[in-house]
PDB file of C-alpha atoms in Angstrom:
ATOM      1  CA  MET A   1     131.320   8.349 -48.761  1.00  0.00           C
ATOM      2  CA  PRO A   2     134.345   9.859 -51.142  1.00  0.00           C
ATOM      3  CA  LEU A   3     136.914   7.565 -49.244  1.00  0.00           C
ATOM      4  CA  LEU A   4     137.481   4.704 -52.711  1.00  0.00           C
ATOM      5  CA  CYS A   5     140.264   3.098 -51.263  1.00  0.00           C
ATOM      6  CA  ARG A   6     142.744   2.695 -48.478  1.00  0.00           C
ATOM      7  CA  GLN A   7     145.528   0.417 -48.706  1.00  0.00           C
ATOM      8  CA  HIS A   8     148.821  -0.600 -46.511  1.00  0.00           C
ATOM      9  CA  ILE A   9     151.222  -0.734 -49.271  1.00  0.00           C
ATOM     10  CA  ALA A  10     153.999  -1.528 -47.269  1.00  0.00           C
ATOM     11  CA  PRO A  11     153.947  -1.834 -43.334  1.00  0.00           C
ATOM     12  CA  ASP A  12     154.549   2.059 -42.963  1.00  0.00           C
ATOM     13  CA  ALA A  13     153.201   3.138 -45.779  1.00  0.00           C
ATOM     14  CA  LEU A  14     149.753   3.772 -46.403  1.00  0.00           C
ATOM     15  CA  LEU A  15     147.406   4.715 -49.927  1.00  0.00           C
ATOM     16  CA  GLY A  16     144.211   6.689 -50.247  1.00  0.00           C
ATOM     17  CA  ILE A  17     141.943   7.537 -53.238  1.00  0.00           C
ATOM     18  CA  TRP A  18     138.876  10.078 -52.673  1.00  0.00           C
ATOM     19  CA  GLN A  19     136.550  10.433 -55.311  1.00  0.00           C
ATOM     20  CA  MET A  20     136.059  14.576 -55.462  1.00  0.00           C
ATOM     21  CA  ASP A  21     132.438  14.139 -55.640  1.00  0.00           C
ATOM     22  CA  GLU A  22     131.618  17.317 -52.973  1.00  0.00           C
ATOM     23  CA  ASP A  23     132.045  20.767 -53.128  1.00  0.00           C
ATOM     24  CA  GLU A  24     133.425  23.472 -51.121  1.00  0.00           C
ATOM     25  CA  ALA A  25     130.965  23.965 -49.073  1.00  0.00           C
ATOM     26  CA  LEU A  26     130.148  20.281 -48.283  1.00  0.00           C
ATOM     27  CA  LEU A  27     133.902  19.548 -47.403  1.00  0.00           C
ATOM     28  CA  LEU A  28     133.501  22.091 -44.789  1.00  0.00           C
ATOM     29  CA  SER A  29     130.948  20.906 -43.286  1.00  0.00           C
ATOM     30  CA  ARG A  30     131.848  17.481 -43.343  1.00  0.00           C
ATOM     31  CA  PHE A  31     135.364  18.263 -41.905  1.00  0.00           C
ATOM     32  CA  PRO A  32     135.130  21.702 -39.961  1.00  0.00           C
ATOM     33  CA  PHE A  33     138.864  21.384 -39.183  1.00  0.00           C
ATOM     34  CA  LEU A  34     139.344  22.323 -43.036  1.00  0.00           C
ATOM     35  CA  ARG A  35     138.190  26.045 -41.873  1.00  0.00           C
ATOM     36  CA  GLN A  36     141.702  26.258 -40.255  1.00  0.00           C
ATOM     37  CA  HIS A  37     143.681  26.183 -43.666  1.00  0.00           C
ATOM     38  CA  MET A  38     141.271  28.421 -45.205  1.00  0.00           C
ATOM     39  CA  GLU A  39     143.787  31.500 -44.961  1.00  0.00           C
ATOM     40  CA  GLN A  40     146.890  29.182 -46.435  1.00  0.00           C
ATOM     41  CA  LEU A  41     143.679  28.372 -49.061  1.00  0.00           C
ATOM     42  CA  ASN A  42     143.070  31.625 -50.313  1.00  0.00           C
ATOM     43  CA  ALA A  43     146.105  32.525 -50.801  1.00  0.00           C
ATOM     44  CA  ARG A  44     146.958  29.525 -52.799  1.00  0.00           C
ATOM     45  CA  CYS A  45     144.330  29.543 -55.461  1.00  0.00           C
ATOM     46  CA  ARG A  46     141.021  30.799 -56.493  1.00  0.00           C
ATOM     47  CA  ASN A  47     139.612  28.493 -58.661  1.00  0.00           C
ATOM     48  CA  ALA A  48     137.478  26.194 -57.343  1.00  0.00           C
ATOM     49  CA  THR A  49     138.525  22.933 -59.188  1.00  0.00           C
ATOM     50  CA  ARG A  50     141.821  23.348 -57.726  1.00  0.00           C
ATOM     51  CA  ARG A  51     140.333  24.659 -54.459  1.00  0.00           C
ATOM     52  CA  ARG A  52     138.056  21.236 -54.317  1.00  0.00           C
ATOM     53  CA  GLU A  53     141.108  19.578 -55.085  1.00  0.00           C
ATOM     54  CA  TRP A  54     143.154  21.225 -52.293  1.00  0.00           C
ATOM     55  CA  LEU A  55     140.636  20.880 -49.247  1.00  0.00           C
ATOM     56  CA  SER A  56     139.984  17.148 -50.673  1.00  0.00           C
ATOM     57  CA  VAL A  57     143.761  16.159 -50.153  1.00  0.00           C
ATOM     58  CA  ARG A  58     143.443  17.231 -46.483  1.00  0.00           C
ATOM     59  CA  ALA A  59     140.658  15.525 -45.969  1.00  0.00           C
ATOM     60  CA  LEU A  60     141.850  12.022 -47.523  1.00  0.00           C
ATOM     61  CA  LEU A  61     145.310  12.564 -45.461  1.00  0.00           C
ATOM     62  CA  ALA A  62     143.323  13.196 -42.134  1.00  0.00           C
ATOM     63  CA  THR A  63     141.250  10.040 -43.059  1.00  0.00           C
ATOM     64  CA  LEU A  64     143.938   7.913 -43.853  1.00  0.00           C
ATOM     65  CA  LEU A  65     145.920   8.899 -40.389  1.00  0.00           C
ATOM     66  CA  ASN A  66     142.938   9.440 -38.722  1.00  0.00           C
ATOM     67  CA  ASP A  67     144.488  12.656 -37.272  1.00  0.00           C
ATOM     68  CA  ASP A  68     143.402  15.913 -38.312  1.00  0.00           C
ATOM     69  CA  THR A  69     145.815  18.421 -36.944  1.00  0.00           C
ATOM     70  CA  ILE A  70     148.888  17.097 -39.443  1.00  0.00           C
ATOM     71  CA  ARG A  71     149.767  19.914 -41.713  1.00  0.00           C
ATOM     72  CA  ILE A  72     150.744  19.621 -45.452  1.00  0.00           C
ATOM     73  CA  ASP A  73     153.497  22.310 -46.174  1.00  0.00           C
ATOM     74  CA  TYR A  74     155.928  22.990 -49.368  1.00  0.00           C
ATOM     75  CA  THR A  75     159.411  23.725 -49.739  1.00  0.00           C
ATOM     76  CA  ASP A  76     160.559  26.858 -51.847  1.00  0.00           C
ATOM     77  CA  GLU A  77     160.552  24.465 -54.965  1.00  0.00           C
ATOM     78  CA  GLY A  78     157.046  23.495 -54.272  1.00  0.00           C
ATOM     79  CA  GLN A  79     157.563  19.888 -53.114  1.00  0.00           C
ATOM     80  CA  PRO A  80     154.839  19.171 -50.402  1.00  0.00           C
ATOM     81  CA  ILE A  81     155.950  18.279 -46.661  1.00  0.00           C
ATOM     82  CA  LEU A  82     154.060  16.908 -44.019  1.00  0.00           C
ATOM     83  CA  SER A  83     154.377  18.257 -40.053  1.00  0.00           C
ATOM     84  CA  ASN A  84     154.541  14.979 -38.276  1.00  0.00           C
ATOM     85  CA  GLY A  85     158.023  14.443 -40.920  1.00  0.00           C
ATOM     86  CA  MET A  86     156.363  11.413 -42.737  1.00  0.00           C
ATOM     87  CA  HIS A  87     157.027  11.472 -46.851  1.00  0.00           C
ATOM     88  CA  ILE A  88     154.320  12.201 -48.713  1.00  0.00           C
ATOM     89  CA  SER A  89     153.360  12.356 -52.450  1.00  0.00           C
ATOM     90  CA  ILE A  90     150.189  13.994 -53.890  1.00  0.00           C
ATOM     91  CA  SER A  91     148.453  13.433 -57.212  1.00  0.00           C
ATOM     92  CA  HIS A  92     145.070  14.225 -58.624  1.00  0.00           C
ATOM     93  CA  THR A  93     143.162  13.673 -61.861  1.00  0.00           C
ATOM     94  CA  ARG A  94     139.242  14.978 -62.758  1.00  0.00           C
ATOM     95  CA  GLY A  95     137.296  13.386 -60.091  1.00  0.00           C
ATOM     96  CA  TYR A  96     139.795  11.843 -58.023  1.00  0.00           C
ATOM     97  CA  ALA A  97     142.684  12.911 -55.664  1.00  0.00           C
ATOM     98  CA  ALA A  98     145.490  10.241 -54.208  1.00  0.00           C
ATOM     99  CA  VAL A  99     147.752  10.393 -51.237  1.00  0.00           C
ATOM    100  CA  MET A 100     150.705   8.089 -49.887  1.00  0.00           C
ATOM    101  CA  VAL A 101     152.804   8.770 -46.894  1.00  0.00           C
ATOM    102  CA  SER A 102     155.330   6.866 -45.398  1.00  0.00           C
ATOM    103  CA  ALA A 103     157.501   7.222 -42.721  1.00  0.00           C
ATOM    104  CA  HIS A 104     160.615   5.560 -43.545  1.00  0.00           C
ATOM    105  CA  CYS A 105     160.145   5.717 -47.760  1.00  0.00           C
ATOM    106  CA  ARG A 106     160.365   7.695 -50.204  1.00  0.00           C
ATOM    107  CA  VAL A 107     156.928   7.565 -52.271  1.00  0.00           C
ATOM    108  CA  GLY A 108     155.529   8.965 -55.358  1.00  0.00           C
ATOM    109  CA  ILE A 109     152.249   8.363 -56.717  1.00  0.00           C
ATOM    110  CA  ASP A 110     150.477   9.498 -60.154  1.00  0.00           C
ATOM    111  CA  ILE A 111     146.905   9.381 -60.655  1.00  0.00           C
ATOM    112  CA  GLU A 112     145.688   9.758 -64.734  1.00  0.00           C
ATOM    113  CA  ARG A 113     142.373   9.624 -66.284  1.00  0.00           C
ATOM    114  CA  LYS A 114     141.558   7.268 -68.811  1.00  0.00           C
ATOM    115  CA  GLY A 115     140.971   8.281 -72.296  1.00  0.00           C
ATOM    116  CA  ARG A 116     143.070  11.304 -72.083  1.00  0.00           C
ATOM    117  CA  ASP A 117     144.877  11.549 -75.122  1.00  0.00           C
ATOM    118  CA  ILE A 118     148.600  11.829 -74.926  1.00  0.00           C
ATOM    119  CA  GLY A 119     150.125  10.713 -78.291  1.00  0.00           C
ATOM    120  CA  HIS A 120     150.960  14.055 -79.207  1.00  0.00           C
ATOM    121  CA  LEU A 121     153.589  14.133 -75.842  1.00  0.00           C
ATOM    122  CA  ARG A 122     154.976  10.850 -77.007  1.00  0.00           C
ATOM    123  CA  LYS A 123     158.372  12.432 -78.481  1.00  0.00           C
ATOM    124  CA  TYR A 124     158.669  14.208 -74.882  1.00  0.00           C
ATOM    125  CA  PHE A 125     158.582  11.538 -72.440  1.00  0.00           C
ATOM    126  CA  MET A 126     159.385   8.331 -74.268  1.00  0.00           C
ATOM    127  CA  ARG A 127     163.195   6.921 -74.767  1.00  0.00           C
ATOM    128  CA  ASP A 128     164.211   5.081 -77.424  1.00  0.00           C
ATOM    129  CA  ASP A 129     164.584   1.659 -75.496  1.00  0.00           C
ATOM    130  CA  GLU A 130     160.992   2.001 -74.182  1.00  0.00           C
ATOM    131  CA  GLN A 131     157.675   0.711 -75.701  1.00  0.00           C
ATOM    132  CA  ALA A 132     154.393   1.462 -75.265  1.00  0.00           C
ATOM    133  CA  ASP A 133     152.262   0.045 -78.499  1.00  0.00           C
ATOM    134  CA  HIS A 134     148.880   1.512 -77.248  1.00  0.00           C
ATOM    135  CA  ASP A 135     147.259   3.951 -75.549  1.00  0.00           C
ATOM    136  CA  ASP A 136     147.212   1.869 -71.876  1.00  0.00           C
ATOM    137  CA  THR A 137     151.151   1.287 -72.410  1.00  0.00           C
ATOM    138  CA  LEU A 138     151.565   5.096 -73.159  1.00  0.00           C
ATOM    139  CA  LEU A 139     149.639   6.363 -70.043  1.00  0.00           C
ATOM    140  CA  LEU A 140     151.665   3.524 -67.905  1.00  0.00           C
ATOM    141  CA  HIS A 141     154.663   5.175 -69.134  1.00  0.00           C
ATOM    142  CA  TRP A 142     153.736   8.489 -68.430  1.00  0.00           C
ATOM    143  CA  CYS A 143     152.189   7.755 -64.906  1.00  0.00           C
ATOM    144  CA  ALA A 144     155.064   5.852 -64.385  1.00  0.00           C
ATOM    145  CA  LYS A 145     157.514   9.032 -65.066  1.00  0.00           C
ATOM    146  CA  GLU A 146     155.264  11.352 -63.384  1.00  0.00           C
ATOM    147  CA  ALA A 147     155.570   8.976 -60.088  1.00  0.00           C
ATOM    148  CA  LEU A 148     159.454   8.675 -60.350  1.00  0.00           C
ATOM    149  CA  TYR A 149     159.971  12.188 -60.411  1.00  0.00           C
ATOM    150  CA  LYS A 150     158.023  13.015 -57.421  1.00  0.00           C
ATOM    151  CA  LEU A 151     159.874  10.175 -55.716  1.00  0.00           C
ATOM    152  CA  TRP A 152     163.453  11.619 -56.606  1.00  0.00           C
ATOM    153  CA  SER A 153     162.263  15.083 -56.107  1.00  0.00           C
ATOM    154  CA  ASP A 154     165.403  16.627 -55.209  1.00  0.00           C
ATOM    155  CA  ASP A 155     167.465  14.899 -58.357  1.00  0.00           C
ATOM    156  CA  HIS A 156     165.283  17.249 -60.419  1.00  0.00           C
ATOM    157  CA  LEU A 157     165.272  14.555 -63.324  1.00  0.00           C
ATOM    158  CA  THR A 158     164.298  14.739 -67.425  1.00  0.00           C
ATOM    159  CA  THR A 159     162.408  12.515 -68.651  1.00  0.00           C
ATOM    160  CA  GLN A 160     165.233  11.073 -70.474  1.00  0.00           C
ATOM    161  CA  GLN A 161     166.869  10.485 -67.032  1.00  0.00           C
ATOM    162  CA  MET A 162     164.028   8.000 -65.663  1.00  0.00           C
ATOM    163  CA  ARG A 163     163.236   4.660 -67.599  1.00  0.00           C
ATOM    164  CA  ILE A 164     160.672   2.231 -67.619  1.00  0.00           C
ATOM    165  CA  HIS A 165     161.381  -0.973 -68.500  1.00  0.00           C
ATOM    166  CA  ARG A 166     160.768  -4.876 -67.387  1.00  0.00           C
ATOM    167  CA  PRO A 167     164.734  -6.376 -66.465  1.00  0.00           C
ATOM    168  CA  GLU A 168     164.939  -9.803 -67.926  1.00  0.00           C
ATOM    169  CA  SER A 169     162.971 -12.442 -65.717  1.00  0.00           C
ATOM    170  CA  ALA A 170     161.386 -10.001 -63.941  1.00  0.00           C
ATOM    171  CA  ASP A 171     158.069 -10.063 -62.871  1.00  0.00           C
ATOM    172  CA  ARG A 172     156.823  -6.231 -63.164  1.00  0.00           C
ATOM    173  CA  LEU A 173     157.973  -3.354 -64.520  1.00  0.00           C
ATOM    174  CA  MET A 174     160.879  -1.162 -62.948  1.00  0.00           C
ATOM    175  CA  ALA A 175     160.984   2.270 -62.916  1.00  0.00           C
ATOM    176  CA  THR A 176     164.956   3.584 -62.915  1.00  0.00           C
ATOM    177  CA  ASN A 177     166.561   6.703 -62.096  1.00  0.00           C
ATOM    178  CA  LEU A 178     169.343   6.763 -64.500  1.00  0.00           C
ATOM    179  CA  LYS A 179     171.220   9.322 -62.854  1.00  0.00           C
ATOM    180  CA  ARG A 180     171.731   7.565 -60.211  1.00  0.00           C
ATOM    181  CA  GLY A 181     171.246   4.188 -61.428  1.00  0.00           C
ATOM    182  CA  VAL A 182     168.249   2.662 -58.951  1.00  0.00           C
ATOM    183  CA  GLY A 183     165.472   1.170 -59.817  1.00  0.00           C
ATOM    184  CA  THR A 184     162.000   0.970 -57.993  1.00  0.00           C
ATOM    185  CA  PRO A 185     159.457  -1.550 -58.844  1.00  0.00           C
ATOM    186  CA  LEU A 186     156.285  -0.288 -59.826  1.00  0.00           C
ATOM    187  CA  TYR A 187     153.176  -1.216 -59.160  1.00  0.00           C
ATOM    188  CA  CYS A 188     149.480   0.269 -60.490  1.00  0.00           C
ATOM    189  CA  ILE A 189     145.995   0.020 -60.003  1.00  0.00           C
ATOM    190  CA  ASP A 190     143.887   0.185 -63.261  1.00  0.00           C
ATOM    191  CA  HIS A 191     140.465   1.624 -62.294  1.00  0.00           C
ATOM    192  CA  PRO A 192     137.765   1.432 -65.250  1.00  0.00           C
ATOM    193  CA  ASP A 193     137.830   5.547 -64.580  1.00  0.00           C
ATOM    194  CA  PHE A 194     142.066   6.014 -64.265  1.00  0.00           C
ATOM    195  CA  LEU A 195     145.208   4.271 -63.906  1.00  0.00           C
ATOM    196  CA  LEU A 196     147.432   5.205 -60.649  1.00  0.00           C
ATOM    197  CA  VAL A 197     150.865   4.185 -60.557  1.00  0.00           C
ATOM    198  CA  HIS A 198     152.964   4.187 -57.156  1.00  0.00           C
ATOM    199  CA  LEU A 199     156.577   3.688 -55.649  1.00  0.00           C
ATOM    200  CA  LEU A 200     158.046   3.136 -52.780  1.00  0.00           C
ATOM    201  CA  HIS A 201     161.912   3.478 -51.924  1.00  0.00           C
ATOM    202  CA  PRO A 202     163.671   2.871 -48.511  1.00  0.00           C
ATOM    203  CA  ALA A 203     164.793   6.461 -47.223  1.00  0.00           C
ATOM    204  CA  PRO A 204     168.715   6.996 -46.370  1.00  0.00           C
ATOM    205  CA  ASN A 205     169.231   7.601 -42.442  1.00  0.00           C
ATOM    206  CA  LEU A 206     165.844   7.072 -41.053  1.00  0.00           C
TER     207      LEU A 206
END
């Protein structure tokens, strides 16, 4: 079964991870509702890998919410939005897709395959007041900033406007939007194949 993980990470927030071990034909066979989205898929992508990611995310969402009628649409800026009004964040890496949804909270998620060489990118996403002494910690910072960018997508944060740090006496890292001065506790899933970071922040006026 491709559903690798389904977690309630808050009373109204769900996180799911999908192992993408099916090709397009098998996905369409196992999840017939996906066929109604083929026109949208064909208009968006031709690459076989991207098509499998696109279909897997929708299969995962339907499985998470036990509802295959919910559509994923996109804003003019490319941010995913759900037809039922819930907040959503999407990420994928080689072999895995991840989705996080919540009715009342902003959500941000990023999943990255381990073993990826990002050392040469360090100067582009690390701040001078951030520390990453080895590859695992560097990957954590990368994932955290990707997730934080999605959490506050309307702020269009630069990497220098995001800070990953552990406040004194805190039991976990914080991902801070320096533009707003708002910090969010950082949670992660450390799998042998990948690292996943997820963030959750109450949304106003809901």
